[in-house]
mmCIF file of the C-alpha atoms, coordinates in Angstrom:
data_MODEL
# 
_entry.id   MODEL 
# 
loop_
_atom_site.group_PDB 
_atom_site.id 
_atom_site.type_symbol 
_atom_site.label_atom_id 
_atom_site.label_alt_id 
_atom_site.label_comp_id 
_atom_site.label_asym_id 
_atom_site.label_entity_id 
_atom_site.label_seq_id 
_atom_site.pdbx_PDB_ins_code 
_atom_site.Cartn_x 
_atom_site.Cartn_y 
_atom_site.Cartn_z 
_atom_site.occupancy 
_atom_site.B_iso_or_equiv 
_atom_site.pdbx_formal_charge 
_atom_site.auth_seq_id 
_atom_site.auth_comp_id 
_atom_site.auth_asym_id 
_atom_site.auth_atom_id 
_atom_site.pdbx_PDB_model_num 
ATOM 1   C CA . UNK A 1 1   ? 45.317 24.629  -5.327 1.00 0.00 ? 1   UNK A CA 1 
ATOM 2   C CA . UNK A 1 2   ? 42.326 26.028  -3.496 1.00 0.00 ? 2   UNK A CA 1 
ATOM 3   C CA . UNK A 1 3   ? 42.168 29.501  -2.016 1.00 0.00 ? 3   UNK A CA 1 
ATOM 4   C CA . UNK A 1 4   ? 42.154 28.379  1.578  1.00 0.00 ? 4   UNK A CA 1 
ATOM 5   C CA . UNK A 1 5   ? 44.877 25.760  1.353  1.00 0.00 ? 5   UNK A CA 1 
ATOM 6   C CA . UNK A 1 6   ? 47.812 28.155  1.446  1.00 0.00 ? 6   UNK A CA 1 
ATOM 7   C CA . UNK A 1 7   ? 49.914 25.929  -0.807 1.00 0.00 ? 7   UNK A CA 1 
ATOM 8   C CA . UNK A 1 8   ? 49.689 22.861  1.509  1.00 0.00 ? 8   UNK A CA 1 
ATOM 9   C CA . UNK A 1 9   ? 48.361 19.553  0.449  1.00 0.00 ? 9   UNK A CA 1 
ATOM 10  C CA . UNK A 1 10  ? 45.615 17.899  2.492  1.00 0.00 ? 10  UNK A CA 1 
ATOM 11  C CA . UNK A 1 11  ? 46.900 16.378  5.760  1.00 0.00 ? 11  UNK A CA 1 
ATOM 12  C CA . UNK A 1 12  ? 49.712 18.925  6.142  1.00 0.00 ? 12  UNK A CA 1 
ATOM 13  C CA . UNK A 1 13  ? 47.738 21.442  8.143  1.00 0.00 ? 13  UNK A CA 1 
ATOM 14  C CA . UNK A 1 14  ? 48.983 22.988  11.327 1.00 0.00 ? 14  UNK A CA 1 
ATOM 15  C CA . UNK A 1 15  ? 49.276 20.623  14.250 1.00 0.00 ? 15  UNK A CA 1 
ATOM 16  C CA . UNK A 1 16  ? 47.179 21.370  17.325 1.00 0.00 ? 16  UNK A CA 1 
ATOM 17  C CA . UNK A 1 17  ? 49.147 21.214  20.602 1.00 0.00 ? 17  UNK A CA 1 
ATOM 18  C CA . UNK A 1 18  ? 48.639 17.875  22.418 1.00 0.00 ? 18  UNK A CA 1 
ATOM 19  C CA . UNK A 1 19  ? 48.629 17.051  26.158 1.00 0.00 ? 19  UNK A CA 1 
ATOM 20  C CA . UNK A 1 20  ? 52.353 16.073  26.227 1.00 0.00 ? 20  UNK A CA 1 
ATOM 21  C CA . UNK A 1 21  ? 53.631 19.308  24.658 1.00 0.00 ? 21  UNK A CA 1 
ATOM 22  C CA . UNK A 1 22  ? 53.680 21.170  27.999 1.00 0.00 ? 22  UNK A CA 1 
ATOM 23  C CA . UNK A 1 23  ? 55.380 18.255  29.755 1.00 0.00 ? 23  UNK A CA 1 
ATOM 24  C CA . UNK A 1 24  ? 58.053 17.823  27.118 1.00 0.00 ? 24  UNK A CA 1 
ATOM 25  C CA . UNK A 1 25  ? 59.471 21.215  26.142 1.00 0.00 ? 25  UNK A CA 1 
ATOM 26  C CA . UNK A 1 26  ? 61.801 21.562  23.200 1.00 0.00 ? 26  UNK A CA 1 
ATOM 27  C CA . UNK A 1 27  ? 61.748 20.138  19.689 1.00 0.00 ? 27  UNK A CA 1 
ATOM 28  C CA . UNK A 1 28  ? 59.467 17.183  18.969 1.00 0.00 ? 28  UNK A CA 1 
ATOM 29  C CA . UNK A 1 29  ? 61.002 13.868  19.929 1.00 0.00 ? 29  UNK A CA 1 
ATOM 30  C CA . UNK A 1 30  ? 61.235 10.990  17.500 1.00 0.00 ? 30  UNK A CA 1 
ATOM 31  C CA . UNK A 1 31  ? 58.439 8.439   17.661 1.00 0.00 ? 31  UNK A CA 1 
ATOM 32  C CA . UNK A 1 32  ? 59.000 6.641   20.969 1.00 0.00 ? 32  UNK A CA 1 
ATOM 33  C CA . UNK A 1 33  ? 56.634 5.280   23.603 1.00 0.00 ? 33  UNK A CA 1 
ATOM 34  C CA . UNK A 1 34  ? 54.930 8.080   25.622 1.00 0.00 ? 34  UNK A CA 1 
ATOM 35  C CA . UNK A 1 35  ? 56.309 6.612   28.882 1.00 0.00 ? 35  UNK A CA 1 
ATOM 36  C CA . UNK A 1 36  ? 59.809 7.975   28.092 1.00 0.00 ? 36  UNK A CA 1 
ATOM 37  C CA . UNK A 1 37  ? 58.443 11.559  27.823 1.00 0.00 ? 37  UNK A CA 1 
ATOM 38  C CA . UNK A 1 38  ? 57.995 12.938  31.358 1.00 0.00 ? 38  UNK A CA 1 
ATOM 39  C CA . UNK A 1 39  ? 58.564 16.297  32.936 1.00 0.00 ? 39  UNK A CA 1 
ATOM 40  C CA . UNK A 1 40  ? 61.917 16.579  34.751 1.00 0.00 ? 40  UNK A CA 1 
ATOM 41  C CA . UNK A 1 41  ? 60.343 17.170  38.125 1.00 0.00 ? 41  UNK A CA 1 
ATOM 42  C CA . UNK A 1 42  ? 57.609 14.525  37.660 1.00 0.00 ? 42  UNK A CA 1 
ATOM 43  C CA . UNK A 1 43  ? 57.231 11.311  39.692 1.00 0.00 ? 43  UNK A CA 1 
ATOM 44  C CA . UNK A 1 44  ? 58.744 8.065   38.426 1.00 0.00 ? 44  UNK A CA 1 
ATOM 45  C CA . UNK A 1 45  ? 56.548 5.817   36.318 1.00 0.00 ? 45  UNK A CA 1 
ATOM 46  C CA . UNK A 1 46  ? 53.889 4.144   38.465 1.00 0.00 ? 46  UNK A CA 1 
ATOM 47  C CA . UNK A 1 47  ? 55.069 0.613   37.713 1.00 0.00 ? 47  UNK A CA 1 
ATOM 48  C CA . UNK A 1 48  ? 58.578 1.131   39.083 1.00 0.00 ? 48  UNK A CA 1 
ATOM 49  C CA . UNK A 1 49  ? 57.865 1.192   42.884 1.00 0.00 ? 49  UNK A CA 1 
ATOM 50  C CA . UNK A 1 50  ? 55.855 -2.034  42.670 1.00 0.00 ? 50  UNK A CA 1 
ATOM 51  C CA . UNK A 1 51  ? 58.568 -3.697  40.603 1.00 0.00 ? 51  UNK A CA 1 
ATOM 52  C CA . UNK A 1 52  ? 61.214 -2.640  43.164 1.00 0.00 ? 52  UNK A CA 1 
ATOM 53  C CA . UNK A 1 53  ? 58.993 -3.875  45.988 1.00 0.00 ? 53  UNK A CA 1 
ATOM 54  C CA . UNK A 1 54  ? 58.516 -7.216  44.376 1.00 0.00 ? 54  UNK A CA 1 
ATOM 55  C CA . UNK A 1 55  ? 62.240 -7.602  43.826 1.00 0.00 ? 55  UNK A CA 1 
ATOM 56  C CA . UNK A 1 56  ? 62.926 -6.783  47.473 1.00 0.00 ? 56  UNK A CA 1 
ATOM 57  C CA . UNK A 1 57  ? 60.044 -9.105  48.462 1.00 0.00 ? 57  UNK A CA 1 
ATOM 58  C CA . UNK A 1 58  ? 61.485 -12.029 46.464 1.00 0.00 ? 58  UNK A CA 1 
ATOM 59  C CA . UNK A 1 59  ? 64.979 -11.454 47.822 1.00 0.00 ? 59  UNK A CA 1 
ATOM 60  C CA . UNK A 1 60  ? 63.699 -11.305 51.419 1.00 0.00 ? 60  UNK A CA 1 
ATOM 61  C CA . UNK A 1 61  ? 61.781 -14.606 50.939 1.00 0.00 ? 61  UNK A CA 1 
ATOM 62  C CA . UNK A 1 62  ? 64.932 -16.413 49.708 1.00 0.00 ? 62  UNK A CA 1 
ATOM 63  C CA . UNK A 1 63  ? 67.363 -15.096 52.260 1.00 0.00 ? 63  UNK A CA 1 
ATOM 64  C CA . UNK A 1 64  ? 67.410 -16.725 55.724 1.00 0.00 ? 64  UNK A CA 1 
ATOM 65  C CA . UNK A 1 65  ? 68.004 -14.608 58.791 1.00 0.00 ? 65  UNK A CA 1 
ATOM 66  C CA . UNK A 1 66  ? 71.622 -14.218 59.803 1.00 0.00 ? 66  UNK A CA 1 
ATOM 67  C CA . UNK A 1 67  ? 70.979 -14.774 63.512 1.00 0.00 ? 67  UNK A CA 1 
ATOM 68  C CA . UNK A 1 68  ? 71.414 -18.119 65.272 1.00 0.00 ? 68  UNK A CA 1 
ATOM 69  C CA . UNK A 1 69  ? 67.762 -19.162 64.851 1.00 0.00 ? 69  UNK A CA 1 
ATOM 70  C CA . UNK A 1 70  ? 65.929 -18.886 61.609 1.00 0.00 ? 70  UNK A CA 1 
ATOM 71  C CA . UNK A 1 71  ? 62.227 -18.103 61.364 1.00 0.00 ? 71  UNK A CA 1 
ATOM 72  C CA . UNK A 1 72  ? 60.623 -20.512 58.929 1.00 0.00 ? 72  UNK A CA 1 
ATOM 73  C CA . UNK A 1 73  ? 57.207 -20.364 57.427 1.00 0.00 ? 73  UNK A CA 1 
ATOM 74  C CA . UNK A 1 74  ? 56.084 -23.727 56.142 1.00 0.00 ? 74  UNK A CA 1 
ATOM 75  C CA . UNK A 1 75  ? 53.813 -23.262 53.134 1.00 0.00 ? 75  UNK A CA 1 
ATOM 76  C CA . UNK A 1 76  ? 52.787 -25.007 49.957 1.00 0.00 ? 76  UNK A CA 1 
ATOM 77  C CA . UNK A 1 77  ? 52.777 -23.778 46.361 1.00 0.00 ? 77  UNK A CA 1 
ATOM 78  C CA . UNK A 1 78  ? 50.437 -26.651 45.352 1.00 0.00 ? 78  UNK A CA 1 
ATOM 79  C CA . UNK A 1 79  ? 46.991 -26.569 46.939 1.00 0.00 ? 79  UNK A CA 1 
ATOM 80  C CA . UNK A 1 80  ? 43.426 -26.439 45.768 1.00 0.00 ? 80  UNK A CA 1 
ATOM 81  C CA . UNK A 1 81  ? 42.309 -24.797 48.957 1.00 0.00 ? 81  UNK A CA 1 
ATOM 82  C CA . UNK A 1 82  ? 41.628 -21.093 48.749 1.00 0.00 ? 82  UNK A CA 1 
ATOM 83  C CA . UNK A 1 83  ? 41.635 -20.879 52.488 1.00 0.00 ? 83  UNK A CA 1 
ATOM 84  C CA . UNK A 1 84  ? 45.230 -22.197 52.765 1.00 0.00 ? 84  UNK A CA 1 
ATOM 85  C CA . UNK A 1 85  ? 46.381 -19.853 49.952 1.00 0.00 ? 85  UNK A CA 1 
ATOM 86  C CA . UNK A 1 86  ? 44.707 -16.895 51.657 1.00 0.00 ? 86  UNK A CA 1 
ATOM 87  C CA . UNK A 1 87  ? 46.232 -17.765 55.046 1.00 0.00 ? 87  UNK A CA 1 
ATOM 88  C CA . UNK A 1 88  ? 49.741 -18.183 53.628 1.00 0.00 ? 88  UNK A CA 1 
ATOM 89  C CA . UNK A 1 89  ? 49.474 -14.884 51.802 1.00 0.00 ? 89  UNK A CA 1 
ATOM 90  C CA . UNK A 1 90  ? 48.341 -13.087 54.920 1.00 0.00 ? 90  UNK A CA 1 
ATOM 91  C CA . UNK A 1 91  ? 51.182 -14.455 57.058 1.00 0.00 ? 91  UNK A CA 1 
ATOM 92  C CA . UNK A 1 92  ? 53.731 -13.424 54.372 1.00 0.00 ? 92  UNK A CA 1 
ATOM 93  C CA . UNK A 1 93  ? 52.109 -9.996  53.949 1.00 0.00 ? 93  UNK A CA 1 
ATOM 94  C CA . UNK A 1 94  ? 52.213 -9.280  57.665 1.00 0.00 ? 94  UNK A CA 1 
ATOM 95  C CA . UNK A 1 95  ? 55.844 -10.518 58.064 1.00 0.00 ? 95  UNK A CA 1 
ATOM 96  C CA . UNK A 1 96  ? 56.934 -8.460  55.056 1.00 0.00 ? 96  UNK A CA 1 
ATOM 97  C CA . UNK A 1 97  ? 55.013 -5.414  56.320 1.00 0.00 ? 97  UNK A CA 1 
ATOM 98  C CA . UNK A 1 98  ? 56.799 -5.586  59.673 1.00 0.00 ? 98  UNK A CA 1 
ATOM 99  C CA . UNK A 1 99  ? 60.200 -6.261  58.011 1.00 0.00 ? 99  UNK A CA 1 
ATOM 100 C CA . UNK A 1 100 ? 60.578 -9.549  59.803 1.00 0.00 ? 100 UNK A CA 1 
ATOM 101 C CA . UNK A 1 101 ? 63.017 -11.805 57.935 1.00 0.00 ? 101 UNK A CA 1 
ATOM 102 C CA . UNK A 1 102 ? 61.972 -15.450 57.360 1.00 0.00 ? 102 UNK A CA 1 
ATOM 103 C CA . UNK A 1 103 ? 62.684 -18.446 55.221 1.00 0.00 ? 103 UNK A CA 1 
ATOM 104 C CA . UNK A 1 104 ? 59.767 -19.744 53.166 1.00 0.00 ? 104 UNK A CA 1 
ATOM 105 C CA . UNK A 1 105 ? 59.802 -23.538 53.114 1.00 0.00 ? 105 UNK A CA 1 
ATOM 106 C CA . UNK A 1 106 ? 57.632 -25.109 50.356 1.00 0.00 ? 106 UNK A CA 1 
ATOM 107 C CA . UNK A 1 107 ? 56.458 -28.499 51.590 1.00 0.00 ? 107 UNK A CA 1 
ATOM 108 C CA . UNK A 1 108 ? 55.141 -29.497 48.154 1.00 0.00 ? 108 UNK A CA 1 
ATOM 109 C CA . UNK A 1 109 ? 58.751 -29.856 46.936 1.00 0.00 ? 109 UNK A CA 1 
ATOM 110 C CA . UNK A 1 110 ? 59.589 -32.804 49.219 1.00 0.00 ? 110 UNK A CA 1 
ATOM 111 C CA . UNK A 1 111 ? 57.628 -35.139 51.394 1.00 0.00 ? 111 UNK A CA 1 
ATOM 112 C CA . UNK A 1 112 ? 60.432 -35.003 54.010 1.00 0.00 ? 112 UNK A CA 1 
ATOM 113 C CA . UNK A 1 113 ? 59.721 -31.263 54.434 1.00 0.00 ? 113 UNK A CA 1 
ATOM 114 C CA . UNK A 1 114 ? 56.024 -31.951 55.040 1.00 0.00 ? 114 UNK A CA 1 
ATOM 115 C CA . UNK A 1 115 ? 56.945 -34.580 57.693 1.00 0.00 ? 115 UNK A CA 1 
ATOM 116 C CA . UNK A 1 116 ? 59.458 -32.151 59.223 1.00 0.00 ? 116 UNK A CA 1 
ATOM 117 C CA . UNK A 1 117 ? 56.693 -29.525 59.499 1.00 0.00 ? 117 UNK A CA 1 
ATOM 118 C CA . UNK A 1 118 ? 54.276 -31.974 61.084 1.00 0.00 ? 118 UNK A CA 1 
ATOM 119 C CA . UNK A 1 119 ? 56.939 -33.243 63.499 1.00 0.00 ? 119 UNK A CA 1 
ATOM 120 C CA . UNK A 1 120 ? 57.820 -29.752 64.656 1.00 0.00 ? 120 UNK A CA 1 
ATOM 121 C CA . UNK A 1 121 ? 54.101 -28.851 64.968 1.00 0.00 ? 121 UNK A CA 1 
ATOM 122 C CA . UNK A 1 122 ? 53.513 -32.083 66.995 1.00 0.00 ? 122 UNK A CA 1 
ATOM 123 C CA . UNK A 1 123 ? 50.508 -32.844 64.812 1.00 0.00 ? 123 UNK A CA 1 
ATOM 124 C CA . UNK A 1 124 ? 50.550 -35.595 62.161 1.00 0.00 ? 124 UNK A CA 1 
ATOM 125 C CA . UNK A 1 125 ? 47.748 -33.789 60.262 1.00 0.00 ? 125 UNK A CA 1 
ATOM 126 C CA . UNK A 1 126 ? 49.132 -30.190 60.461 1.00 0.00 ? 126 UNK A CA 1 
ATOM 127 C CA . UNK A 1 127 ? 48.572 -28.132 57.326 1.00 0.00 ? 127 UNK A CA 1 
ATOM 128 C CA . UNK A 1 128 ? 50.363 -24.967 56.193 1.00 0.00 ? 128 UNK A CA 1 
ATOM 129 C CA . UNK A 1 129 ? 51.026 -22.298 57.183 1.00 0.00 ? 129 UNK A CA 1 
ATOM 130 C CA . UNK A 1 130 ? 53.074 -23.334 60.251 1.00 0.00 ? 130 UNK A CA 1 
ATOM 131 C CA . UNK A 1 131 ? 55.629 -21.074 61.813 1.00 0.00 ? 131 UNK A CA 1 
ATOM 132 C CA . UNK A 1 132 ? 58.833 -22.267 63.524 1.00 0.00 ? 132 UNK A CA 1 
ATOM 133 C CA . UNK A 1 133 ? 61.765 -20.328 64.986 1.00 0.00 ? 133 UNK A CA 1 
ATOM 134 C CA . UNK A 1 134 ? 64.826 -22.548 65.040 1.00 0.00 ? 134 UNK A CA 1 
ATOM 135 C CA . UNK A 1 135 ? 63.755 -25.670 67.056 1.00 0.00 ? 135 UNK A CA 1 
ATOM 136 C CA . UNK A 1 136 ? 60.883 -23.773 68.712 1.00 0.00 ? 136 UNK A CA 1 
ATOM 137 C CA . UNK A 1 137 ? 57.412 -24.275 67.288 1.00 0.00 ? 137 UNK A CA 1 
ATOM 138 C CA . UNK A 1 138 ? 55.528 -20.945 67.235 1.00 0.00 ? 138 UNK A CA 1 
ATOM 139 C CA . UNK A 1 139 ? 52.135 -21.935 65.888 1.00 0.00 ? 139 UNK A CA 1 
ATOM 140 C CA . UNK A 1 140 ? 49.754 -22.079 63.041 1.00 0.00 ? 140 UNK A CA 1 
ATOM 141 C CA . UNK A 1 141 ? 47.718 -19.389 61.235 1.00 0.00 ? 141 UNK A CA 1 
ATOM 142 C CA . UNK A 1 142 ? 45.064 -18.928 63.932 1.00 0.00 ? 142 UNK A CA 1 
ATOM 143 C CA . UNK A 1 143 ? 47.667 -18.420 66.711 1.00 0.00 ? 143 UNK A CA 1 
ATOM 144 C CA . UNK A 1 144 ? 49.603 -16.081 64.416 1.00 0.00 ? 144 UNK A CA 1 
ATOM 145 C CA . UNK A 1 145 ? 46.556 -13.889 63.771 1.00 0.00 ? 145 UNK A CA 1 
ATOM 146 C CA . UNK A 1 146 ? 45.716 -13.910 67.488 1.00 0.00 ? 146 UNK A CA 1 
ATOM 147 C CA . UNK A 1 147 ? 49.237 -12.684 68.264 1.00 0.00 ? 147 UNK A CA 1 
ATOM 148 C CA . UNK A 1 148 ? 48.964 -9.873  65.640 1.00 0.00 ? 148 UNK A CA 1 
ATOM 149 C CA . UNK A 1 149 ? 45.570 -8.744  67.048 1.00 0.00 ? 149 UNK A CA 1 
ATOM 150 C CA . UNK A 1 150 ? 46.971 -8.694  70.648 1.00 0.00 ? 150 UNK A CA 1 
ATOM 151 C CA . UNK A 1 151 ? 50.148 -6.949  69.490 1.00 0.00 ? 151 UNK A CA 1 
ATOM 152 C CA . UNK A 1 152 ? 52.288 -9.794  70.817 1.00 0.00 ? 152 UNK A CA 1 
ATOM 153 C CA . UNK A 1 153 ? 53.823 -10.919 67.503 1.00 0.00 ? 153 UNK A CA 1 
ATOM 154 C CA . UNK A 1 154 ? 57.441 -10.557 68.626 1.00 0.00 ? 154 UNK A CA 1 
ATOM 155 C CA . UNK A 1 155 ? 56.803 -12.837 71.611 1.00 0.00 ? 155 UNK A CA 1 
ATOM 156 C CA . UNK A 1 156 ? 54.786 -15.336 69.470 1.00 0.00 ? 156 UNK A CA 1 
ATOM 157 C CA . UNK A 1 157 ? 57.646 -15.567 66.937 1.00 0.00 ? 157 UNK A CA 1 
ATOM 158 C CA . UNK A 1 158 ? 60.109 -15.878 69.834 1.00 0.00 ? 158 UNK A CA 1 
ATOM 159 C CA . UNK A 1 159 ? 62.092 -12.899 68.612 1.00 0.00 ? 159 UNK A CA 1 
ATOM 160 C CA . UNK A 1 160 ? 61.819 -10.861 71.852 1.00 0.00 ? 160 UNK A CA 1 
# 
């Protein structure tokens, strides 16, 4: 053995402290993903809030309102139009942001739903998104955005 090796074979030198040593006091943990090693007072992992939010968001979309009238947003999951996709997403984002409960109706699942949407809109060529509260037609995307900008969304949705 060499004079400077101190009886250790190569590769068995002293370990330099790493960035997780301060966050994880105590004896070294077995080899596990670094995500499990956090300081006790640290924030939760960054992916958890978004996961919780998406679970709440999915549950809110499936659950109709418990009041007499149900707010329905007619949309489609099958479209080649970026404009329609963007408009649907914005309506859903705003309703979710204001904690307004609604039922999402996918007209691509059944032609009868598309005809129902058009009949309630009073327009045989109406395209999603269309918003209805019970038997009362509220409007389309343009009217929705106008109501949001004028801060009259509750009246537009016939909730007030």
